[in-house]
Amino acid sequence: MQPFTANTATSTVIVTGTLMIRDIPKRAGGSFKVGKLSTHIGQFEVKNPELDQYEAGTYSGNFCIDKIYPSHYVAGGKIVIEMRAVLSCFVLAGFDEDTGEVENSIEVDPIDEETSTVTVTPVTTVVEAAEDVAPASGDAAPVADDDASASDNDAADTDDTKAVMSVEEERVFREQQMDKDTFGEFYPLGAEVKLDVTVGRTKLRAQCDRLKSLGYKFVAARQVWVKAD
């Protein structure tokens, strides 16, 4: 059984325990996954991006804790303080669909936590930069050659005529382009796909959703997506 591995840890504690993964629905649609790790050294919240690949339930095994730190967020008019653990690897030994008794807590999507700290560059900065490189008033704008333009238009019309596709062909083409953008180096997809969990939560979720729609199923013991027969 191969372990999941993420960033290399400088100081790692390996413990035996259980990781309870819950599926949290969002008001705007969709859902996200969070985990609670129970070990002999304590209980910790887990917000690793790769949890979005897993089905909700309780997983037992050995877990590599890379970092433990206090964290907090505001939700529903309350400040929630929790101890979080970052897992750098884990080897799963068992799975139970039952998540047991779950306290009624308020969870915030980790993506929302990450985006709330992003600094946006003002648009005015970009506009000013564009004005700085504007041509002087004395410079004449290039004049398009009528014959060249007509020739280009004729060629474009010819290409468009050759490129006419049926509705079904256009749908397939658009899906292929979307999959290329979504999966990058993993496209075209094989019978098994092992995702790079460091690409970011948003892209990883998009990849997971697309794989599910294509009939793939995540095999937790091997951390790979397998195409259903």
C-alpha atoms as a PDB file:
ATOM      1  CA  MET A   1       0.000   0.000   0.000  1.00  0.00           C
ATOM      2  CA  GLN A   2       1.619   3.251  -1.132  1.00  0.00           C
ATOM      3  CA  PRO A   3       1.362   6.317   1.105  1.00  0.00           C
ATOM      4  CA  PHE A   4       0.180   9.715  -0.072  1.00  0.00           C
ATOM      5  CA  THR A   5       3.070  12.186  -0.034  1.00  0.00           C
ATOM      6  CA  ALA A   6       2.965  15.962  -0.211  1.00  0.00           C
ATOM      7  CA  ASN A   7       5.591  18.544   0.703  1.00  0.00           C
ATOM      8  CA  THR A   8       8.768  17.204   2.256  1.00  0.00           C
ATOM      9  CA  ALA A   9       8.689  17.690   6.030  1.00  0.00           C
ATOM     10  CA  THR A  10      11.669  18.909   8.033  1.00  0.00           C
ATOM     11  CA  SER A  11      10.353  17.482  11.321  1.00  0.00           C
ATOM     12  CA  THR A  12       7.661  14.833  11.115  1.00  0.00           C
ATOM     13  CA  VAL A  13       5.820  12.868  13.776  1.00  0.00           C
ATOM     14  CA  ILE A  14       4.308   9.546  12.682  1.00  0.00           C
ATOM     15  CA  VAL A  15       1.295   8.440  14.703  1.00  0.00           C
ATOM     16  CA  THR A  16      -1.384   5.785  14.498  1.00  0.00           C
ATOM     17  CA  GLY A  17      -4.936   7.069  14.561  1.00  0.00           C
ATOM     18  CA  THR A  18      -8.170   7.682  12.713  1.00  0.00           C
ATOM     19  CA  LEU A  19      -9.074  10.462  10.303  1.00  0.00           C
ATOM     20  CA  MET A  20     -12.777  11.278  10.145  1.00  0.00           C
ATOM     21  CA  ILE A  21     -13.592  13.104   6.901  1.00  0.00           C
ATOM     22  CA  ARG A  22     -16.865  15.022   6.640  1.00  0.00           C
ATOM     23  CA  ASP A  23     -18.572  16.437   3.567  1.00  0.00           C
ATOM     24  CA  ILE A  24     -19.718  20.019   4.278  1.00  0.00           C
ATOM     25  CA  PRO A  25     -22.400  21.411   1.905  1.00  0.00           C
ATOM     26  CA  LYS A  26     -22.170  25.052   0.805  1.00  0.00           C
ATOM     27  CA  ARG A  27     -25.156  27.387   0.588  1.00  0.00           C
ATOM     28  CA  ALA A  28     -24.162  28.442  -2.922  1.00  0.00           C
ATOM     29  CA  GLY A  29     -23.945  24.831  -4.057  1.00  0.00           C
ATOM     30  CA  GLY A  30     -21.223  22.212  -3.999  1.00  0.00           C
ATOM     31  CA  SER A  31     -19.361  21.026  -0.933  1.00  0.00           C
ATOM     32  CA  PHE A  32     -15.920  20.695   0.610  1.00  0.00           C
ATOM     33  CA  LYS A  33     -14.197  18.187   2.874  1.00  0.00           C
ATOM     34  CA  VAL A  34     -12.683  18.661   6.334  1.00  0.00           C
ATOM     35  CA  GLY A  35     -11.086  16.112   8.633  1.00  0.00           C
ATOM     36  CA  LYS A  36     -10.604  15.447  12.320  1.00  0.00           C
ATOM     37  CA  LEU A  37      -7.529  13.419  13.247  1.00  0.00           C
ATOM     38  CA  SER A  38      -7.716  11.469  16.525  1.00  0.00           C
ATOM     39  CA  THR A  39      -4.435  10.146  17.934  1.00  0.00           C
ATOM     40  CA  HIS A  40      -2.877   9.296  21.286  1.00  0.00           C
ATOM     41  CA  ILE A  41      -1.262  12.764  21.366  1.00  0.00           C
ATOM     42  CA  GLY A  42      -4.547  14.626  20.823  1.00  0.00           C
ATOM     43  CA  GLN A  43      -7.251  15.577  18.332  1.00  0.00           C
ATOM     44  CA  PHE A  44      -6.570  17.945  15.456  1.00  0.00           C
ATOM     45  CA  GLU A  45      -8.503  19.528  12.607  1.00  0.00           C
ATOM     46  CA  VAL A  46      -7.149  18.696   9.148  1.00  0.00           C
ATOM     47  CA  LYS A  47      -7.739  20.985   6.154  1.00  0.00           C
ATOM     48  CA  ASN A  48      -5.359  19.429   3.604  1.00  0.00           C
ATOM     49  CA  PRO A  49      -6.516  20.090  -0.010  1.00  0.00           C
ATOM     50  CA  GLU A  50      -6.323  16.399  -0.961  1.00  0.00           C
ATOM     51  CA  LEU A  51      -9.194  15.570   1.398  1.00  0.00           C
ATOM     52  CA  ASP A  52     -11.555  16.708  -1.382  1.00  0.00           C
ATOM     53  CA  GLN A  53     -10.673  13.492  -3.221  1.00  0.00           C
ATOM     54  CA  TYR A  54     -11.930  11.213  -0.448  1.00  0.00           C
ATOM     55  CA  GLU A  55     -15.382   9.926   0.374  1.00  0.00           C
ATOM     56  CA  ALA A  56     -16.799  10.944   3.743  1.00  0.00           C
ATOM     57  CA  GLY A  57     -16.105   8.381   6.448  1.00  0.00           C
ATOM     58  CA  THR A  58     -13.524   7.293   9.001  1.00  0.00           C
ATOM     59  CA  TYR A  59     -10.084   6.140   7.850  1.00  0.00           C
ATOM     60  CA  SER A  60      -7.615   4.338  10.094  1.00  0.00           C
ATOM     61  CA  GLY A  61      -3.871   4.074   9.547  1.00  0.00           C
ATOM     62  CA  ASN A  62      -0.539   5.776  10.141  1.00  0.00           C
ATOM     63  CA  PHE A  63      -0.356   9.548   9.697  1.00  0.00           C
ATOM     64  CA  CYS A  64       2.687  11.786   9.271  1.00  0.00           C
ATOM     65  CA  ILE A  65       2.100  15.105  11.047  1.00  0.00           C
ATOM     66  CA  ASP A  66       4.264  17.774   9.486  1.00  0.00           C
ATOM     67  CA  LYS A  67       2.994  20.718  11.524  1.00  0.00           C
ATOM     68  CA  ILE A  68       0.639  21.503  14.414  1.00  0.00           C
ATOM     69  CA  TYR A  69      -0.540  25.058  14.975  1.00  0.00           C
ATOM     70  CA  PRO A  70      -3.491  27.030  16.412  1.00  0.00           C
ATOM     71  CA  SER A  71      -5.866  28.670  13.948  1.00  0.00           C
ATOM     72  CA  HIS A  72      -9.148  30.566  14.011  1.00  0.00           C
ATOM     73  CA  TYR A  73     -11.877  31.834  11.715  1.00  0.00           C
ATOM     74  CA  VAL A  74     -15.091  33.821  12.015  1.00  0.00           C
ATOM     75  CA  ALA A  75     -18.410  32.219  11.016  1.00  0.00           C
ATOM     76  CA  GLY A  76     -22.014  32.787  12.018  1.00  0.00           C
ATOM     77  CA  GLY A  77     -21.045  35.663  14.284  1.00  0.00           C
ATOM     78  CA  LYS A  78     -18.669  33.426  16.244  1.00  0.00           C
ATOM     79  CA  ILE A  79     -14.903  33.058  16.477  1.00  0.00           C
ATOM     80  CA  VAL A  80     -13.898  29.406  16.139  1.00  0.00           C
ATOM     81  CA  ILE A  81     -10.501  28.487  17.566  1.00  0.00           C
ATOM     82  CA  GLU A  82      -8.995  25.093  16.692  1.00  0.00           C
ATOM     83  CA  MET A  83      -5.748  23.148  16.647  1.00  0.00           C
ATOM     84  CA  ARG A  84      -4.819  22.138  13.114  1.00  0.00           C
ATOM     85  CA  ALA A  85      -2.468  19.477  11.860  1.00  0.00           C
ATOM     86  CA  VAL A  86      -0.857  19.439   8.427  1.00  0.00           C
ATOM     87  CA  LEU A  87      -0.340  15.913   7.112  1.00  0.00           C
ATOM     88  CA  SER A  88       2.629  15.278   4.826  1.00  0.00           C
ATOM     89  CA  CYS A  89       1.823  11.590   4.276  1.00  0.00           C
ATOM     90  CA  PHE A  90      -0.433   8.792   5.448  1.00  0.00           C
ATOM     91  CA  VAL A  91      -0.866   5.064   4.913  1.00  0.00           C
ATOM     92  CA  LEU A  92      -4.447   3.876   5.246  1.00  0.00           C
ATOM     93  CA  ALA A  93      -5.321   0.515   6.768  1.00  0.00           C
ATOM     94  CA  GLY A  94      -9.112   0.630   6.981  1.00  0.00           C
ATOM     95  CA  PHE A  95     -12.281   2.540   6.152  1.00  0.00           C
ATOM     96  CA  ASP A  96     -15.695   2.899   7.765  1.00  0.00           C
ATOM     97  CA  GLU A  97     -18.521   4.837   6.092  1.00  0.00           C
ATOM     98  CA  ASP A  98     -19.890   5.803   9.495  1.00  0.00           C
ATOM     99  CA  THR A  99     -18.596   9.171  10.715  1.00  0.00           C
ATOM    100  CA  GLY A 100     -20.020   8.635  14.211  1.00  0.00           C
ATOM    101  CA  GLU A 101     -21.342  11.452  16.361  1.00  0.00           C
ATOM    102  CA  VAL A 102     -20.457  14.846  14.888  1.00  0.00           C
ATOM    103  CA  GLU A 103     -20.828  18.036  16.874  1.00  0.00           C
ATOM    104  CA  ASN A 104     -22.840  20.808  15.264  1.00  0.00           C
ATOM    105  CA  SER A 105     -19.937  23.076  14.331  1.00  0.00           C
ATOM    106  CA  ILE A 106     -19.711  25.858  11.767  1.00  0.00           C
ATOM    107  CA  GLU A 107     -17.152  25.210   9.060  1.00  0.00           C
ATOM    108  CA  VAL A 108     -15.680  27.677   6.578  1.00  0.00           C
ATOM    109  CA  ASP A 109     -14.462  26.545   3.179  1.00  0.00           C
ATOM    110  CA  PRO A 110     -10.624  26.595   3.265  1.00  0.00           C
ATOM    111  CA  ILE A 111     -10.696  28.248  -0.159  1.00  0.00           C
ATOM    112  CA  ASP A 112     -12.566  31.203   1.361  1.00  0.00           C
ATOM    113  CA  GLU A 113      -9.907  31.442   4.076  1.00  0.00           C
ATOM    114  CA  GLU A 114      -7.136  31.491   1.490  1.00  0.00           C
ATOM    115  CA  THR A 115      -8.784  34.018  -0.854  1.00  0.00           C
ATOM    116  CA  SER A 116      -9.561  36.402   2.010  1.00  0.00           C
ATOM    117  CA  THR A 117      -5.815  37.047   2.387  1.00  0.00           C
ATOM    118  CA  VAL A 118      -5.150  37.712  -1.308  1.00  0.00           C
ATOM    119  CA  THR A 119      -4.056  41.280  -2.132  1.00  0.00           C
ATOM    120  CA  VAL A 120      -5.562  42.651  -5.346  1.00  0.00           C
ATOM    121  CA  THR A 121      -3.515  45.087  -7.446  1.00  0.00           C
ATOM    122  CA  PRO A 122      -5.543  48.273  -8.144  1.00  0.00           C
ATOM    123  CA  VAL A 123      -6.712  48.582 -11.752  1.00  0.00           C
ATOM    124  CA  THR A 124      -5.541  52.208 -11.879  1.00  0.00           C
ATOM    125  CA  THR A 125      -1.922  51.021 -11.668  1.00  0.00           C
ATOM    126  CA  VAL A 126      -2.325  49.023 -14.865  1.00  0.00           C
ATOM    127  CA  VAL A 127      -4.069  51.914 -16.643  1.00  0.00           C
ATOM    128  CA  GLU A 128      -1.328  54.359 -15.716  1.00  0.00           C
ATOM    129  CA  ALA A 129       1.320  51.970 -16.978  1.00  0.00           C
ATOM    130  CA  ALA A 130      -0.504  51.688 -20.291  1.00  0.00           C
ATOM    131  CA  GLU A 131      -0.633  55.490 -20.623  1.00  0.00           C
ATOM    132  CA  ASP A 132       3.101  55.740 -20.082  1.00  0.00           C
ATOM    133  CA  VAL A 133       3.813  53.677 -23.189  1.00  0.00           C
ATOM    134  CA  ALA A 134       1.211  55.396 -25.389  1.00  0.00           C
ATOM    135  CA  PRO A 135       2.686  56.743 -28.686  1.00  0.00           C
ATOM    136  CA  ALA A 136       3.355  60.477 -28.986  1.00  0.00           C
ATOM    137  CA  SER A 137       0.771  62.614 -30.775  1.00  0.00           C
ATOM    138  CA  GLY A 138       3.130  63.204 -33.680  1.00  0.00           C
ATOM    139  CA  ASP A 139       3.500  59.487 -34.425  1.00  0.00           C
ATOM    140  CA  ALA A 140       1.284  58.206 -37.224  1.00  0.00           C
ATOM    141  CA  ALA A 141      -0.647  55.010 -36.731  1.00  0.00           C
ATOM    142  CA  PRO A 142       0.240  52.263 -39.230  1.00  0.00           C
ATOM    143  CA  VAL A 143      -2.085  52.119 -42.239  1.00  0.00           C
ATOM    144  CA  ALA A 144      -3.483  48.723 -43.102  1.00  0.00           C
ATOM    145  CA  ASP A 145      -2.917  47.536 -46.638  1.00  0.00           C
ATOM    146  CA  ASP A 146      -6.315  46.989 -48.298  1.00  0.00           C
ATOM    147  CA  ASP A 147      -5.084  44.232 -50.580  1.00  0.00           C
ATOM    148  CA  ALA A 148      -3.407  42.384 -47.703  1.00  0.00           C
ATOM    149  CA  SER A 149      -6.511  42.717 -45.540  1.00  0.00           C
ATOM    150  CA  ALA A 150      -8.744  41.398 -48.293  1.00  0.00           C
ATOM    151  CA  SER A 151      -6.392  38.469 -48.830  1.00  0.00           C
ATOM    152  CA  ASP A 152      -6.365  37.687 -45.112  1.00  0.00           C
ATOM    153  CA  ASN A 153     -10.170  37.826 -44.980  1.00  0.00           C
ATOM    154  CA  ASP A 154     -10.472  35.471 -47.941  1.00  0.00           C
ATOM    155  CA  ALA A 155      -8.084  33.033 -46.280  1.00  0.00           C
ATOM    156  CA  ALA A 156     -10.030  33.258 -43.002  1.00  0.00           C
ATOM    157  CA  ASP A 157     -13.284  32.596 -44.855  1.00  0.00           C
ATOM    158  CA  THR A 158     -11.742  29.565 -46.501  1.00  0.00           C
ATOM    159  CA  ASP A 159     -10.445  28.264 -43.160  1.00  0.00           C
ATOM    160  CA  ASP A 160     -13.853  28.818 -41.537  1.00  0.00           C
ATOM    161  CA  THR A 161     -15.513  26.868 -44.323  1.00  0.00           C
ATOM    162  CA  LYS A 162     -13.143  23.961 -43.828  1.00  0.00           C
ATOM    163  CA  ALA A 163     -13.522  24.117 -40.042  1.00  0.00           C
ATOM    164  CA  VAL A 164     -17.312  23.862 -39.955  1.00  0.00           C
ATOM    165  CA  MET A 165     -18.249  21.202 -37.383  1.00  0.00           C
ATOM    166  CA  SER A 166     -21.475  19.525 -36.446  1.00  0.00           C
ATOM    167  CA  VAL A 167     -23.063  20.273 -33.094  1.00  0.00           C
ATOM    168  CA  GLU A 168     -21.775  16.989 -31.650  1.00  0.00           C
ATOM    169  CA  GLU A 169     -18.250  17.546 -33.006  1.00  0.00           C
ATOM    170  CA  GLU A 170     -18.187  21.039 -31.532  1.00  0.00           C
ATOM    171  CA  ARG A 171     -19.341  19.695 -28.135  1.00  0.00           C
ATOM    172  CA  VAL A 172     -16.600  17.052 -28.133  1.00  0.00           C
ATOM    173  CA  PHE A 173     -14.011  19.629 -29.202  1.00  0.00           C
ATOM    174  CA  ARG A 174     -15.000  22.015 -26.418  1.00  0.00           C
ATOM    175  CA  GLU A 175     -14.855  19.223 -23.826  1.00  0.00           C
ATOM    176  CA  GLN A 176     -11.388  18.211 -25.015  1.00  0.00           C
ATOM    177  CA  GLN A 177     -10.155  21.795 -24.749  1.00  0.00           C
ATOM    178  CA  MET A 178     -11.670  22.079 -21.268  1.00  0.00           C
ATOM    179  CA  ASP A 179      -9.993  18.833 -20.162  1.00  0.00           C
ATOM    180  CA  LYS A 180      -6.635  19.998 -21.524  1.00  0.00           C
ATOM    181  CA  ASP A 181      -6.914  23.187 -19.472  1.00  0.00           C
ATOM    182  CA  THR A 182      -8.141  21.315 -16.396  1.00  0.00           C
ATOM    183  CA  PHE A 183      -5.629  18.451 -16.317  1.00  0.00           C
ATOM    184  CA  GLY A 184      -2.602  19.880 -18.112  1.00  0.00           C
ATOM    185  CA  GLU A 185       0.171  17.280 -18.252  1.00  0.00           C
ATOM    186  CA  PHE A 186      -2.223  14.497 -17.226  1.00  0.00           C
ATOM    187  CA  TYR A 187      -4.206  14.873 -20.473  1.00  0.00           C
ATOM    188  CA  PRO A 188      -5.115  12.666 -22.281  1.00  0.00           C
ATOM    189  CA  LEU A 189      -6.336  10.717 -19.268  1.00  0.00           C
ATOM    190  CA  GLY A 190      -5.407   7.079 -18.838  1.00  0.00           C
ATOM    191  CA  ALA A 191      -7.184   4.261 -17.034  1.00  0.00           C
ATOM    192  CA  GLU A 192      -5.582   5.496 -13.785  1.00  0.00           C
ATOM    193  CA  VAL A 193      -4.869   9.087 -12.800  1.00  0.00           C
ATOM    194  CA  LYS A 194      -2.832  10.274  -9.814  1.00  0.00           C
ATOM    195  CA  LEU A 195      -3.419  13.980  -9.290  1.00  0.00           C
ATOM    196  CA  ASP A 196      -0.884  16.525  -8.108  1.00  0.00           C
ATOM    197  CA  VAL A 197      -2.393  17.777  -4.845  1.00  0.00           C
ATOM    198  CA  THR A 198      -0.114  20.841  -4.803  1.00  0.00           C
ATOM    199  CA  VAL A 199      -1.855  22.562  -7.756  1.00  0.00           C
ATOM    200  CA  GLY A 200      -4.210  24.466  -5.434  1.00  0.00           C
ATOM    201  CA  ARG A 201      -7.609  23.717  -3.928  1.00  0.00           C
ATOM    202  CA  THR A 202      -9.698  25.302  -6.676  1.00  0.00           C
ATOM    203  CA  LYS A 203      -8.018  23.439  -9.531  1.00  0.00           C
ATOM    204  CA  LEU A 204      -7.852  20.181  -7.564  1.00  0.00           C
ATOM    205  CA  ARG A 205     -11.604  20.316  -6.903  1.00  0.00           C
ATOM    206  CA  ALA A 206     -12.270  21.011 -10.577  1.00  0.00           C
ATOM    207  CA  GLN A 207     -10.171  17.976 -11.491  1.00  0.00           C
ATOM    208  CA  CYS A 208     -11.982  15.768  -8.969  1.00  0.00           C
ATOM    209  CA  ASP A 209     -15.416  16.885 -10.176  1.00  0.00           C
ATOM    210  CA  ARG A 210     -14.478  16.265 -13.798  1.00  0.00           C
ATOM    211  CA  LEU A 211     -13.081  12.792 -13.058  1.00  0.00           C
ATOM    212  CA  LYS A 212     -16.309  11.859 -11.272  1.00  0.00           C
ATOM    213  CA  SER A 213     -18.358  13.017 -14.256  1.00  0.00           C
ATOM    214  CA  LEU A 214     -16.173  10.869 -16.535  1.00  0.00           C
ATOM    215  CA  GLY A 215     -16.820   7.754 -14.466  1.00  0.00           C
ATOM    216  CA  TYR A 216     -13.609   7.636 -12.421  1.00  0.00           C
ATOM    217  CA  LYS A 217     -13.598   6.502  -8.795  1.00  0.00           C
ATOM    218  CA  PHE A 218     -11.033   7.420  -6.170  1.00  0.00           C
ATOM    219  CA  VAL A 219      -9.241   4.444  -4.584  1.00  0.00           C
ATOM    220  CA  ALA A 220      -8.142   5.762  -1.190  1.00  0.00           C
ATOM    221  CA  ALA A 221      -5.707   2.917  -0.414  1.00  0.00           C
ATOM    222  CA  ARG A 222      -3.633   3.799  -3.498  1.00  0.00           C
ATOM    223  CA  GLN A 223      -4.491   7.509  -3.811  1.00  0.00           C
ATOM    224  CA  VAL A 224      -5.363   7.132  -7.499  1.00  0.00           C
ATOM    225  CA  TRP A 225      -8.456   7.668  -9.642  1.00  0.00           C
ATOM    226  CA  VAL A 226      -9.500   4.560 -11.571  1.00  0.00           C
ATOM    227  CA  LYS A 227     -11.764   4.478 -14.622  1.00  0.00           C
ATOM    228  CA  ALA A 228     -14.837   2.325 -13.990  1.00  0.00           C
ATOM    229  CA  ASP A 229     -15.260  -0.626 -16.365  1.00  0.00           C
END
